[in-house]
Amino acid sequence: MLKLSERLAAVAFLAGNGGVLADVGTDHGYVPVYLVSEGNFPRAIAMDVNPGPLKSAAAHIVMYGMGDYIQTRLSDGVAALSEGEADTILIAGMGGGLIMRILREGQTVCRRARKRVLQPQSELPSVRRFLLEQGYVTDAANMIREGGKYYPMMRVHYEPSGVSSEGARMELYCRYGRELLLQKNEVLGDYLVKERGVYEKIRLQLSAQKPGETGTGQRIREVEEVLRLNEAARGLMRR
């Protein structure tokens, strides 16, 4: 039986079950192999833009006896996926900018799916704001820590009139995740403590620089804003 890393297991849990899973940027193909072998999905499509990882995924698919149930496709994003072909689209383990590009360029295909599970490695505030602006609503979220790194992830559905991108707390929600804050996610709480320490150290270092040094004032203001948001987030978590 295939055993997933903690990060991939959390991603697989958010995917849940369905008809056809499309794993975009499948790498070794571990998640589709796991979900199909566990009976969560009867079929899956493992996709990657690079032939090397796709070859590795194909080998794992055969090794676990899933060749009749999982296809592999060379694809840039969801370019090789037809509209309505998959009810669940998984995009995990890549930069936030790339995830936004895939959702934007494959808009018709991605919006048609019932679920999208996303695990951006960077640019979380931008990704969350993009999702709101594009009509995606987060219905589940998680954050895990593995190997000293933090991995937020979310499952979203398309609902154009679902949530406004405005509001006094929107900046806070985009930075840390509304659902994670409301569920008082333990790993997020740990992250907030670590982030506060990092930015307080940066503020101390900046304050020690000579007055008027190029960019110092602006950088201090940016750091102060992060600390303000951090304090607000920790306040919500304590309620």
JSON list of C-alpha atoms in Angstrom, two decimals:
[
{"chain": "A", "resi": 1, "resn": "MET", "atom": "CA", "xyz": [0.00, 0.00, 0.00]},
{"chain": "A", "resi": 2, "resn": "LEU", "atom": "CA", "xyz": [1.28, 3.44, -0.97]},
{"chain": "A", "resi": 3, "resn": "LYS", "atom": "CA", "xyz": [2.01, 5.73, 1.99]},
{"chain": "A", "resi": 4, "resn": "LEU", "atom": "CA", "xyz": [1.91, 9.45, 1.26]},
{"chain": "A", "resi": 5, "resn": "SER", "atom": "CA", "xyz": [3.92, 12.21, 2.92]},
{"chain": "A", "resi": 6, "resn": "GLU", "atom": "CA", "xyz": [1.99, 14.30, 5.42]},
{"chain": "A", "resi": 7, "resn": "ARG", "atom": "CA", "xyz": [1.62, 17.12, 2.87]},
{"chain": "A", "resi": 8, "resn": "LEU", "atom": "CA", "xyz": [0.30, 14.86, 0.12]},
{"chain": "A", "resi": 9, "resn": "ALA", "atom": "CA", "xyz": [-1.96, 12.99, 2.54]},
{"chain": "A", "resi": 10, "resn": "ALA", "atom": "CA", "xyz": [-3.54, 16.30, 3.56]},
{"chain": "A", "resi": 11, "resn": "VAL", "atom": "CA", "xyz": [-4.00, 17.25, -0.10]},
{"chain": "A", "resi": 12, "resn": "ALA", "atom": "CA", "xyz": [-5.55, 13.86, -0.86]},
{"chain": "A", "resi": 13, "resn": "PHE", "atom": "CA", "xyz": [-7.94, 14.26, 2.08]},
{"chain": "A", "resi": 14, "resn": "LEU", "atom": "CA", "xyz": [-9.19, 17.59, 0.68]},
{"chain": "A", "resi": 15, "resn": "ALA", "atom": "CA", "xyz": [-9.75, 15.95, -2.71]},
{"chain": "A", "resi": 16, "resn": "GLY", "atom": "CA", "xyz": [-12.14, 13.52, -1.02]},
{"chain": "A", "resi": 17, "resn": "ASN", "atom": "CA", "xyz": [-13.92, 11.40, -3.59]},
{"chain": "A", "resi": 18, "resn": "GLY", "atom": "CA", "xyz": [-15.56, 11.81, -6.96]},
{"chain": "A", "resi": 19, "resn": "GLY", "atom": "CA", "xyz": [-15.74, 10.54, -10.51]},
{"chain": "A", "resi": 20, "resn": "VAL", "atom": "CA", "xyz": [-12.55, 11.55, -12.27]},
{"chain": "A", "resi": 21, "resn": "LEU", "atom": "CA", "xyz": [-9.52, 13.23, -10.69]},
{"chain": "A", "resi": 22, "resn": "ALA", "atom": "CA", "xyz": [-7.16, 15.38, -12.81]},
{"chain": "A", "resi": 23, "resn": "ASP", "atom": "CA", "xyz": [-3.81, 15.84, -11.07]},
{"chain": "A", "resi": 24, "resn": "VAL", "atom": "CA", "xyz": [-2.05, 18.82, -12.69]},
{"chain": "A", "resi": 25, "resn": "GLY", "atom": "CA", "xyz": [1.72, 18.75, -12.18]},
{"chain": "A", "resi": 26, "resn": "THR", "atom": "CA", "xyz": [1.49, 15.17, -10.98]},
{"chain": "A", "resi": 27, "resn": "ASP", "atom": "CA", "xyz": [5.26, 14.67, -10.56]},
{"chain": "A", "resi": 28, "resn": "HIS", "atom": "CA", "xyz": [5.55, 11.03, -9.39]},
{"chain": "A", "resi": 29, "resn": "GLY", "atom": "CA", "xyz": [1.82, 10.39, -9.61]},
{"chain": "A", "resi": 30, "resn": "TYR", "atom": "CA", "xyz": [1.53, 9.41, -5.96]},
{"chain": "A", "resi": 31, "resn": "VAL", "atom": "CA", "xyz": [-1.76, 11.21, -5.17]},
{"chain": "A", "resi": 32, "resn": "PRO", "atom": "CA", "xyz": [-3.81, 9.78, -8.07]},
{"chain": "A", "resi": 33, "resn": "VAL", "atom": "CA", "xyz": [-2.37, 6.31, -7.40]},
{"chain": "A", "resi": 34, "resn": "TYR", "atom": "CA", "xyz": [-3.34, 6.60, -3.74]},
{"chain": "A", "resi": 35, "resn": "LEU", "atom": "CA", "xyz": [-6.85, 7.99, -4.32]},
{"chain": "A", "resi": 36, "resn": "VAL", "atom": "CA", "xyz": [-7.73, 5.45, -7.01]},
{"chain": "A", "resi": 37, "resn": "SER", "atom": "CA", "xyz": [-6.29, 2.50, -5.11]},
{"chain": "A", "resi": 38, "resn": "GLU", "atom": "CA", "xyz": [-8.24, 3.57, -2.00]},
{"chain": "A", "resi": 39, "resn": "GLY", "atom": "CA", "xyz": [-11.48, 3.69, -4.02]},
{"chain": "A", "resi": 40, "resn": "ASN", "atom": "CA", "xyz": [-12.01, 7.44, -3.72]},
{"chain": "A", "resi": 41, "resn": "PHE", "atom": "CA", "xyz": [-12.00, 7.86, -7.49]},
{"chain": "A", "resi": 42, "resn": "PRO", "atom": "CA", "xyz": [-12.67, 5.17, -10.12]},
{"chain": "A", "resi": 43, "resn": "ARG", "atom": "CA", "xyz": [-10.46, 6.95, -12.64]},
{"chain": "A", "resi": 44, "resn": "ALA", "atom": "CA", "xyz": [-7.76, 9.63, -12.75]},
{"chain": "A", "resi": 45, "resn": "ILE", "atom": "CA", "xyz": [-5.65, 11.59, -15.22]},
{"chain": "A", "resi": 46, "resn": "ALA", "atom": "CA", "xyz": [-2.07, 12.33, -14.20]},
{"chain": "A", "resi": 47, "resn": "MET", "atom": "CA", "xyz": [-0.76, 15.39, -16.06]},
{"chain": "A", "resi": 48, "resn": "ASP", "atom": "CA", "xyz": [2.59, 17.13, -16.21]},
{"chain": "A", "resi": 49, "resn": "VAL", "atom": "CA", "xyz": [4.30, 19.64, -18.50]},
{"chain": "A", "resi": 50, "resn": "ASN", "atom": "CA", "xyz": [7.61, 17.76, -18.35]},
{"chain": "A", "resi": 51, "resn": "PRO", "atom": "CA", "xyz": [8.18, 14.30, -19.92]},
{"chain": "A", "resi": 52, "resn": "GLY", "atom": "CA", "xyz": [10.55, 13.19, -17.14]},
{"chain": "A", "resi": 53, "resn": "PRO", "atom": "CA", "xyz": [8.11, 13.39, -14.22]},
{"chain": "A", "resi": 54, "resn": "LEU", "atom": "CA", "xyz": [5.34, 11.98, -16.40]},
{"chain": "A", "resi": 55, "resn": "LYS", "atom": "CA", "xyz": [7.50, 8.94, -17.21]},
{"chain": "A", "resi": 56, "resn": "SER", "atom": "CA", "xyz": [8.14, 8.49, -13.48]},
{"chain": "A", "resi": 57, "resn": "ALA", "atom": "CA", "xyz": [4.41, 8.75, -12.79]},
{"chain": "A", "resi": 58, "resn": "ALA", "atom": "CA", "xyz": [3.65, 6.17, -15.47]},
{"chain": "A", "resi": 59, "resn": "ALA", "atom": "CA", "xyz": [6.13, 3.75, -13.89]},
{"chain": "A", "resi": 60, "resn": "HIS", "atom": "CA", "xyz": [4.51, 4.16, -10.46]},
{"chain": "A", "resi": 61, "resn": "ILE", "atom": "CA", "xyz": [1.04, 3.71, -11.94]},
{"chain": "A", "resi": 62, "resn": "VAL", "atom": "CA", "xyz": [2.10, 0.36, -13.46]},
{"chain": "A", "resi": 63, "resn": "MET", "atom": "CA", "xyz": [3.96, -0.68, -10.29]},
{"chain": "A", "resi": 64, "resn": "TYR", "atom": "CA", "xyz": [0.81, -0.27, -8.20]},
{"chain": "A", "resi": 65, "resn": "GLY", "atom": "CA", "xyz": [-1.40, -2.00, -10.78]},
{"chain": "A", "resi": 66, "resn": "MET", "atom": "CA", "xyz": [-3.36, 1.11, -11.69]},
{"chain": "A", "resi": 67, "resn": "GLY", "atom": "CA", "xyz": [-2.66, 1.11, -15.42]},
{"chain": "A", "resi": 68, "resn": "ASP", "atom": "CA", "xyz": [-6.30, 0.44, -16.36]},
{"chain": "A", "resi": 69, "resn": "TYR", "atom": "CA", "xyz": [-7.58, 3.29, -14.22]},
{"chain": "A", "resi": 70, "resn": "ILE", "atom": "CA", "xyz": [-5.07, 6.16, -14.49]},
{"chain": "A", "resi": 71, "resn": "GLN", "atom": "CA", "xyz": [-4.02, 7.86, -17.72]},
{"chain": "A", "resi": 72, "resn": "THR", "atom": "CA", "xyz": [-0.94, 10.03, -18.13]},
{"chain": "A", "resi": 73, "resn": "ARG", "atom": "CA", "xyz": [-0.95, 13.14, -20.34]},
{"chain": "A", "resi": 74, "resn": "LEU", "atom": "CA", "xyz": [1.72, 15.62, -21.28]},
{"chain": "A", "resi": 75, "resn": "SER", "atom": "CA", "xyz": [0.04, 18.95, -20.62]},
{"chain": "A", "resi": 76, "resn": "ASP", "atom": "CA", "xyz": [0.82, 22.57, -19.80]},
{"chain": "A", "resi": 77, "resn": "GLY", "atom": "CA", "xyz": [-1.69, 23.17, -17.04]},
{"chain": "A", "resi": 78, "resn": "VAL", "atom": "CA", "xyz": [-5.08, 21.84, -18.07]},
{"chain": "A", "resi": 79, "resn": "ALA", "atom": "CA", "xyz": [-4.48, 22.31, -21.81]},
{"chain": "A", "resi": 80, "resn": "ALA", "atom": "CA", "xyz": [-4.88, 18.56, -22.46]},
{"chain": "A", "resi": 81, "resn": "LEU", "atom": "CA", "xyz": [-8.02, 18.27, -20.35]},
{"chain": "A", "resi": 82, "resn": "SER", "atom": "CA", "xyz": [-11.45, 18.58, -21.98]},
{"chain": "A", "resi": 83, "resn": "GLU", "atom": "CA", "xyz": [-14.25, 20.63, -20.47]},
{"chain": "A", "resi": 84, "resn": "GLY", "atom": "CA", "xyz": [-16.25, 18.48, -18.05]},
{"chain": "A", "resi": 85, "resn": "GLU", "atom": "CA", "xyz": [-13.81, 15.56, -18.29]},
{"chain": "A", "resi": 86, "resn": "ALA", "atom": "CA", "xyz": [-12.82, 15.72, -14.61]},
{"chain": "A", "resi": 87, "resn": "ASP", "atom": "CA", "xyz": [-15.00, 16.66, -11.67]},
{"chain": "A", "resi": 88, "resn": "THR", "atom": "CA", "xyz": [-12.01, 17.26, -9.37]},
{"chain": "A", "resi": 89, "resn": "ILE", "atom": "CA", "xyz": [-8.88, 19.17, -10.36]},
{"chain": "A", "resi": 90, "resn": "LEU", "atom": "CA", "xyz": [-5.82, 19.02, -8.12]},
{"chain": "A", "resi": 91, "resn": "ILE", "atom": "CA", "xyz": [-3.03, 21.59, -8.50]},
{"chain": "A", "resi": 92, "resn": "ALA", "atom": "CA", "xyz": [-0.44, 21.20, -5.77]},
{"chain": "A", "resi": 93, "resn": "GLY", "atom": "CA", "xyz": [3.22, 21.72, -5.01]},
{"chain": "A", "resi": 94, "resn": "MET", "atom": "CA", "xyz": [3.91, 24.66, -7.33]},
{"chain": "A", "resi": 95, "resn": "GLY", "atom": "CA", "xyz": [4.27, 28.42, -7.05]},
{"chain": "A", "resi": 96, "resn": "GLY", "atom": "CA", "xyz": [1.23, 30.59, -6.54]},
{"chain": "A", "resi": 97, "resn": "GLY", "atom": "CA", "xyz": [1.91, 32.55, -9.72]},
{"chain": "A", "resi": 98, "resn": "LEU", "atom": "CA", "xyz": [1.85, 29.36, -11.79]},
{"chain": "A", "resi": 99, "resn": "ILE", "atom": "CA", "xyz": [-1.36, 28.16, -10.15]},
{"chain": "A", "resi": 100, "resn": "MET", "atom": "CA", "xyz": [-3.04, 31.48, -10.97]},
{"chain": "A", "resi": 101, "resn": "ARG", "atom": "CA", "xyz": [-1.85, 31.22, -14.58]},
{"chain": "A", "resi": 102, "resn": "ILE", "atom": "CA", "xyz": [-3.23, 27.68, -14.90]},
{"chain": "A", "resi": 103, "resn": "LEU", "atom": "CA", "xyz": [-6.61, 28.76, -13.51]},
{"chain": "A", "resi": 104, "resn": "ARG", "atom": "CA", "xyz": [-6.68, 31.83, -15.74]},
{"chain": "A", "resi": 105, "resn": "GLU", "atom": "CA", "xyz": [-5.61, 30.15, -18.98]},
{"chain": "A", "resi": 106, "resn": "GLY", "atom": "CA", "xyz": [-7.76, 27.07, -18.33]},
{"chain": "A", "resi": 107, "resn": "GLN", "atom": "CA", "xyz": [-10.68, 29.08, -17.00]},
{"chain": "A", "resi": 108, "resn": "THR", "atom": "CA", "xyz": [-13.45, 27.22, -18.84]},
{"chain": "A", "resi": 109, "resn": "VAL", "atom": "CA", "xyz": [-12.17, 23.77, -17.89]},
{"chain": "A", "resi": 110, "resn": "CYS", "atom": "CA", "xyz": [-11.39, 24.71, -14.28]},
{"chain": "A", "resi": 111, "resn": "ARG", "atom": "CA", "xyz": [-14.72, 26.40, -13.65]},
{"chain": "A", "resi": 112, "resn": "ARG", "atom": "CA", "xyz": [-16.61, 23.41, -15.01]},
{"chain": "A", "resi": 113, "resn": "ALA", "atom": "CA", "xyz": [-15.08, 21.03, -12.44]},
{"chain": "A", "resi": 114, "resn": "ARG", "atom": "CA", "xyz": [-16.97, 20.50, -9.20]},
{"chain": "A", "resi": 115, "resn": "LYS", "atom": "CA", "xyz": [-13.90, 20.83, -6.95]},
{"chain": "A", "resi": 116, "resn": "ARG", "atom": "CA", "xyz": [-10.46, 22.38, -7.22]},
{"chain": "A", "resi": 117, "resn": "VAL", "atom": "CA", "xyz": [-7.84, 21.48, -4.60]},
{"chain": "A", "resi": 118, "resn": "LEU", "atom": "CA", "xyz": [-4.95, 23.95, -4.52]},
{"chain": "A", "resi": 119, "resn": "GLN", "atom": "CA", "xyz": [-1.70, 23.89, -2.59]},
{"chain": "A", "resi": 120, "resn": "PRO", "atom": "CA", "xyz": [0.38, 26.94, -3.55]},
{"chain": "A", "resi": 121, "resn": "GLN", "atom": "CA", "xyz": [3.99, 27.05, -2.40]},
{"chain": "A", "resi": 122, "resn": "SER", "atom": "CA", "xyz": [4.21, 30.85, -2.56]},
{"chain": "A", "resi": 123, "resn": "GLU", "atom": "CA", "xyz": [2.24, 34.09, -3.01]},
{"chain": "A", "resi": 124, "resn": "LEU", "atom": "CA", "xyz": [-0.60, 32.96, -0.76]},
{"chain": "A", "resi": 125, "resn": "PRO", "atom": "CA", "xyz": [-2.18, 36.45, -0.32]},
{"chain": "A", "resi": 126, "resn": "SER", "atom": "CA", "xyz": [-2.21, 36.97, -4.09]},
{"chain": "A", "resi": 127, "resn": "VAL", "atom": "CA", "xyz": [-3.68, 33.52, -4.73]},
{"chain": "A", "resi": 128, "resn": "ARG", "atom": "CA", "xyz": [-6.45, 34.01, -2.18]},
{"chain": "A", "resi": 129, "resn": "ARG", "atom": "CA", "xyz": [-7.38, 37.42, -3.57]},
{"chain": "A", "resi": 130, "resn": "PHE", "atom": "CA", "xyz": [-7.28, 36.07, -7.13]},
{"chain": "A", "resi": 131, "resn": "LEU", "atom": "CA", "xyz": [-9.65, 33.25, -6.17]},
{"chain": "A", "resi": 132, "resn": "LEU", "atom": "CA", "xyz": [-12.13, 35.73, -4.69]},
{"chain": "A", "resi": 133, "resn": "GLU", "atom": "CA", "xyz": [-11.94, 38.00, -7.71]},
{"chain": "A", "resi": 134, "resn": "GLN", "atom": "CA", "xyz": [-12.46, 35.04, -10.07]},
{"chain": "A", "resi": 135, "resn": "GLY", "atom": "CA", "xyz": [-15.55, 33.83, -8.23]},
{"chain": "A", "resi": 136, "resn": "TYR", "atom": "CA", "xyz": [-14.05, 30.93, -6.29]},
{"chain": "A", "resi": 137, "resn": "VAL", "atom": "CA", "xyz": [-15.24, 30.24, -2.75]},
{"chain": "A", "resi": 138, "resn": "THR", "atom": "CA", "xyz": [-13.16, 28.25, -0.26]},
{"chain": "A", "resi": 139, "resn": "ASP", "atom": "CA", "xyz": [-15.20, 25.49, 1.36]},
{"chain": "A", "resi": 140, "resn": "ALA", "atom": "CA", "xyz": [-12.34, 23.72, 3.17]},
{"chain": "A", "resi": 141, "resn": "ALA", "atom": "CA", "xyz": [-8.77, 24.59, 4.13]},
{"chain": "A", "resi": 142, "resn": "ASN", "atom": "CA", "xyz": [-5.87, 23.11, 6.03]},
{"chain": "A", "resi": 143, "resn": "MET", "atom": "CA", "xyz": [-2.29, 23.94, 6.93]},
{"chain": "A", "resi": 144, "resn": "ILE", "atom": "CA", "xyz": [0.33, 21.38, 7.87]},
{"chain": "A", "resi": 145, "resn": "ARG", "atom": "CA", "xyz": [3.96, 21.55, 8.88]},
{"chain": "A", "resi": 146, "resn": "GLU", "atom": "CA", "xyz": [6.40, 19.06, 7.41]},
{"chain": "A", "resi": 147, "resn": "GLY", "atom": "CA", "xyz": [10.18, 19.14, 7.43]},
{"chain": "A", "resi": 148, "resn": "GLY", "atom": "CA", "xyz": [10.19, 22.55, 9.09]},
{"chain": "A", "resi": 149, "resn": "LYS", "atom": "CA", "xyz": [8.08, 24.09, 6.30]},
{"chain": "A", "resi": 150, "resn": "TYR", "atom": "CA", "xyz": [4.47, 25.28, 6.34]},
{"chain": "A", "resi": 151, "resn": "TYR", "atom": "CA", "xyz": [2.01, 24.18, 3.67]},
{"chain": "A", "resi": 152, "resn": "PRO", "atom": "CA", "xyz": [-1.41, 25.89, 3.44]},
{"chain": "A", "resi": 153, "resn": "MET", "atom": "CA", "xyz": [-3.95, 24.34, 1.09]},
{"chain": "A", "resi": 154, "resn": "MET", "atom": "CA", "xyz": [-7.59, 24.86, 0.16]},
{"chain": "A", "resi": 155, "resn": "ARG", "atom": "CA", "xyz": [-10.52, 23.33, -1.70]},
{"chain": "A", "resi": 156, "resn": "VAL", "atom": "CA", "xyz": [-12.62, 25.78, -3.70]},
{"chain": "A", "resi": 157, "resn": "HIS", "atom": "CA", "xyz": [-15.76, 25.73, -5.79]},
{"chain": "A", "resi": 158, "resn": "TYR", "atom": "CA", "xyz": [-16.91, 28.20, -8.42]},
{"chain": "A", "resi": 159, "resn": "GLU", "atom": "CA", "xyz": [-19.64, 30.56, -7.22]},
{"chain": "A", "resi": 160, "resn": "PRO", "atom": "CA", "xyz": [-19.40, 33.96, -8.94]},
{"chain": "A", "resi": 161, "resn": "SER", "atom": "CA", "xyz": [-21.57, 35.82, -6.44]},
{"chain": "A", "resi": 162, "resn": "GLY", "atom": "CA", "xyz": [-20.30, 33.92, -3.40]},
{"chain": "A", "resi": 163, "resn": "VAL", "atom": "CA", "xyz": [-17.99, 36.25, -1.44]},
{"chain": "A", "resi": 164, "resn": "SER", "atom": "CA", "xyz": [-17.08, 39.92, -1.79]},
{"chain": "A", "resi": 165, "resn": "SER", "atom": "CA", "xyz": [-13.39, 40.76, -2.12]},
{"chain": "A", "resi": 166, "resn": "GLU", "atom": "CA", "xyz": [-13.96, 43.90, -0.04]},
{"chain": "A", "resi": 167, "resn": "GLY", "atom": "CA", "xyz": [-14.24, 44.35, 3.70]},
{"chain": "A", "resi": 168, "resn": "ALA", "atom": "CA", "xyz": [-12.19, 45.47, 6.67]},
{"chain": "A", "resi": 169, "resn": "ARG", "atom": "CA", "xyz": [-10.75, 42.02, 7.28]},
{"chain": "A", "resi": 170, "resn": "MET", "atom": "CA", "xyz": [-10.10, 41.04, 3.69]},
{"chain": "A", "resi": 171, "resn": "GLU", "atom": "CA", "xyz": [-6.38, 41.86, 3.83]},
{"chain": "A", "resi": 172, "resn": "LEU", "atom": "CA", "xyz": [-6.11, 39.71, 6.93]},
{"chain": "A", "resi": 173, "resn": "TYR", "atom": "CA", "xyz": [-8.05, 36.86, 5.33]},
{"chain": "A", "resi": 174, "resn": "CYS", "atom": "CA", "xyz": [-5.98, 37.00, 2.15]},
{"chain": "A", "resi": 175, "resn": "ARG", "atom": "CA", "xyz": [-2.72, 36.83, 4.08]},
{"chain": "A", "resi": 176, "resn": "TYR", "atom": "CA", "xyz": [-3.60, 34.01, 6.47]},
{"chain": "A", "resi": 177, "resn": "GLY", "atom": "CA", "xyz": [-6.77, 32.37, 5.17]},
{"chain": "A", "resi": 178, "resn": "ARG", "atom": "CA", "xyz": [-10.25, 33.07, 6.51]},
{"chain": "A", "resi": 179, "resn": "GLU", "atom": "CA", "xyz": [-11.09, 29.41, 7.10]},
{"chain": "A", "resi": 180, "resn": "LEU", "atom": "CA", "xyz": [-7.80, 28.70, 8.88]},
{"chain": "A", "resi": 181, "resn": "LEU", "atom": "CA", "xyz": [-8.35, 31.67, 11.18]},
{"chain": "A", "resi": 182, "resn": "LEU", "atom": "CA", "xyz": [-11.94, 30.74, 11.98]},
{"chain": "A", "resi": 183, "resn": "GLN", "atom": "CA", "xyz": [-11.08, 27.10, 12.67]},
{"chain": "A", "resi": 184, "resn": "LYS", "atom": "CA", "xyz": [-8.15, 28.28, 14.84]},
{"chain": "A", "resi": 185, "resn": "ASN", "atom": "CA", "xyz": [-5.83, 25.97, 12.93]},
{"chain": "A", "resi": 186, "resn": "GLU", "atom": "CA", "xyz": [-3.07, 24.87, 15.28]},
{"chain": "A", "resi": 187, "resn": "VAL", "atom": "CA", "xyz": [-0.33, 24.94, 12.64]},
{"chain": "A", "resi": 188, "resn": "LEU", "atom": "CA", "xyz": [-1.34, 28.46, 11.58]},
{"chain": "A", "resi": 189, "resn": "GLY", "atom": "CA", "xyz": [-1.06, 29.50, 15.23]},
{"chain": "A", "resi": 190, "resn": "ASP", "atom": "CA", "xyz": [2.47, 28.12, 15.33]},
{"chain": "A", "resi": 191, "resn": "TYR", "atom": "CA", "xyz": [3.27, 29.92, 12.07]},
{"chain": "A", "resi": 192, "resn": "LEU", "atom": "CA", "xyz": [1.99, 33.24, 13.45]},
{"chain": "A", "resi": 193, "resn": "VAL", "atom": "CA", "xyz": [4.30, 33.00, 16.45]},
{"chain": "A", "resi": 194, "resn": "LYS", "atom": "CA", "xyz": [7.25, 32.23, 14.19]},
{"chain": "A", "resi": 195, "resn": "GLU", "atom": "CA", "xyz": [6.37, 35.02, 11.75]},
{"chain": "A", "resi": 196, "resn": "ARG", "atom": "CA", "xyz": [6.11, 37.57, 14.56]},
{"chain": "A", "resi": 197, "resn": "GLY", "atom": "CA", "xyz": [9.59, 36.66, 15.80]},
{"chain": "A", "resi": 198, "resn": "VAL", "atom": "CA", "xyz": [11.08, 36.94, 12.30]},
{"chain": "A", "resi": 199, "resn": "TYR", "atom": "CA", "xyz": [9.54, 40.35, 11.62]},
{"chain": "A", "resi": 200, "resn": "GLU", "atom": "CA", "xyz": [10.36, 41.75, 15.04]},
{"chain": "A", "resi": 201, "resn": "LYS", "atom": "CA", "xyz": [13.98, 40.83, 14.37]},
{"chain": "A", "resi": 202, "resn": "ILE", "atom": "CA", "xyz": [13.83, 42.53, 10.96]},
{"chain": "A", "resi": 203, "resn": "ARG", "atom": "CA", "xyz": [12.32, 45.66, 12.54]},
{"chain": "A", "resi": 204, "resn": "LEU", "atom": "CA", "xyz": [15.12, 45.75, 15.11]},
{"chain": "A", "resi": 205, "resn": "GLN", "atom": "CA", "xyz": [17.76, 45.42, 12.39]},
{"chain": "A", "resi": 206, "resn": "LEU", "atom": "CA", "xyz": [16.17, 48.16, 10.29]},
{"chain": "A", "resi": 207, "resn": "SER", "atom": "CA", "xyz": [15.90, 50.48, 13.30]},
{"chain": "A", "resi": 208, "resn": "ALA", "atom": "CA", "xyz": [19.63, 50.10, 13.87]},
{"chain": "A", "resi": 209, "resn": "GLN", "atom": "CA", "xyz": [20.42, 51.44, 10.39]},
{"chain": "A", "resi": 210, "resn": "LYS", "atom": "CA", "xyz": [21.42, 55.05, 9.81]},
{"chain": "A", "resi": 211, "resn": "PRO", "atom": "CA", "xyz": [18.50, 57.50, 9.50]},
{"chain": "A", "resi": 212, "resn": "GLY", "atom": "CA", "xyz": [17.69, 58.36, 5.92]},
{"chain": "A", "resi": 213, "resn": "GLU", "atom": "CA", "xyz": [19.32, 55.27, 4.43]},
{"chain": "A", "resi": 214, "resn": "THR", "atom": "CA", "xyz": [17.68, 54.49, 1.09]},
{"chain": "A", "resi": 215, "resn": "GLY", "atom": "CA", "xyz": [14.46, 52.52, 1.42]},
{"chain": "A", "resi": 216, "resn": "THR", "atom": "CA", "xyz": [14.72, 51.99, 5.17]},
{"chain": "A", "resi": 217, "resn": "GLY", "atom": "CA", "xyz": [11.64, 54.04, 6.06]},
{"chain": "A", "resi": 218, "resn": "GLN", "atom": "CA", "xyz": [9.46, 52.28, 3.52]},
{"chain": "A", "resi": 219, "resn": "ARG", "atom": "CA", "xyz": [10.72, 48.87, 4.59]},
{"chain": "A", "resi": 220, "resn": "ILE", "atom": "CA", "xyz": [10.00, 49.64, 8.27]},
{"chain": "A", "resi": 221, "resn": "ARG", "atom": "CA", "xyz": [6.44, 50.62, 7.35]},
{"chain": "A", "resi": 222, "resn": "GLU", "atom": "CA", "xyz": [6.00, 47.34, 5.46]},
{"chain": "A", "resi": 223, "resn": "VAL", "atom": "CA", "xyz": [7.32, 45.35, 8.41]},
{"chain": "A", "resi": 224, "resn": "GLU", "atom": "CA", "xyz": [5.04, 47.27, 10.80]},
{"chain": "A", "resi": 225, "resn": "GLU", "atom": "CA", "xyz": [2.05, 46.42, 8.59]},
{"chain": "A", "resi": 226, "resn": "VAL", "atom": "CA", "xyz": [2.89, 42.70, 8.67]},
{"chain": "A", "resi": 227, "resn": "LEU", "atom": "CA", "xyz": [3.21, 42.87, 12.46]},
{"chain": "A", "resi": 228, "resn": "ARG", "atom": "CA", "xyz": [-0.15, 44.65, 12.67]},
{"chain": "A", "resi": 229, "resn": "LEU", "atom": "CA", "xyz": [-1.83, 41.93, 10.61]},
{"chain": "A", "resi": 230, "resn": "ASN", "atom": "CA", "xyz": [-0.05, 39.25, 12.62]},
{"chain": "A", "resi": 231, "resn": "GLU", "atom": "CA", "xyz": [-1.35, 40.72, 15.88]},
{"chain": "A", "resi": 232, "resn": "ALA", "atom": "CA", "xyz": [-4.89, 40.92, 14.46]},
{"chain": "A", "resi": 233, "resn": "ALA", "atom": "CA", "xyz": [-4.68, 37.30, 13.32]},
{"chain": "A", "resi": 234, "resn": "ARG", "atom": "CA", "xyz": [-3.46, 36.11, 16.71]},
{"chain": "A", "resi": 235, "resn": "GLY", "atom": "CA", "xyz": [-6.28, 38.09, 18.30]},
{"chain": "A", "resi": 236, "resn": "LEU", "atom": "CA", "xyz": [-8.86, 36.24, 16.19]},
{"chain": "A", "resi": 237, "resn": "MET", "atom": "CA", "xyz": [-7.25, 32.92, 17.05]},
{"chain": "A", "resi": 238, "resn": "ARG", "atom": "CA", "xyz": [-7.53, 33.66, 20.78]},
{"chain": "A", "resi": 239, "resn": "ARG", "atom": "CA", "xyz": [-11.27, 34.41, 20.71]}
]
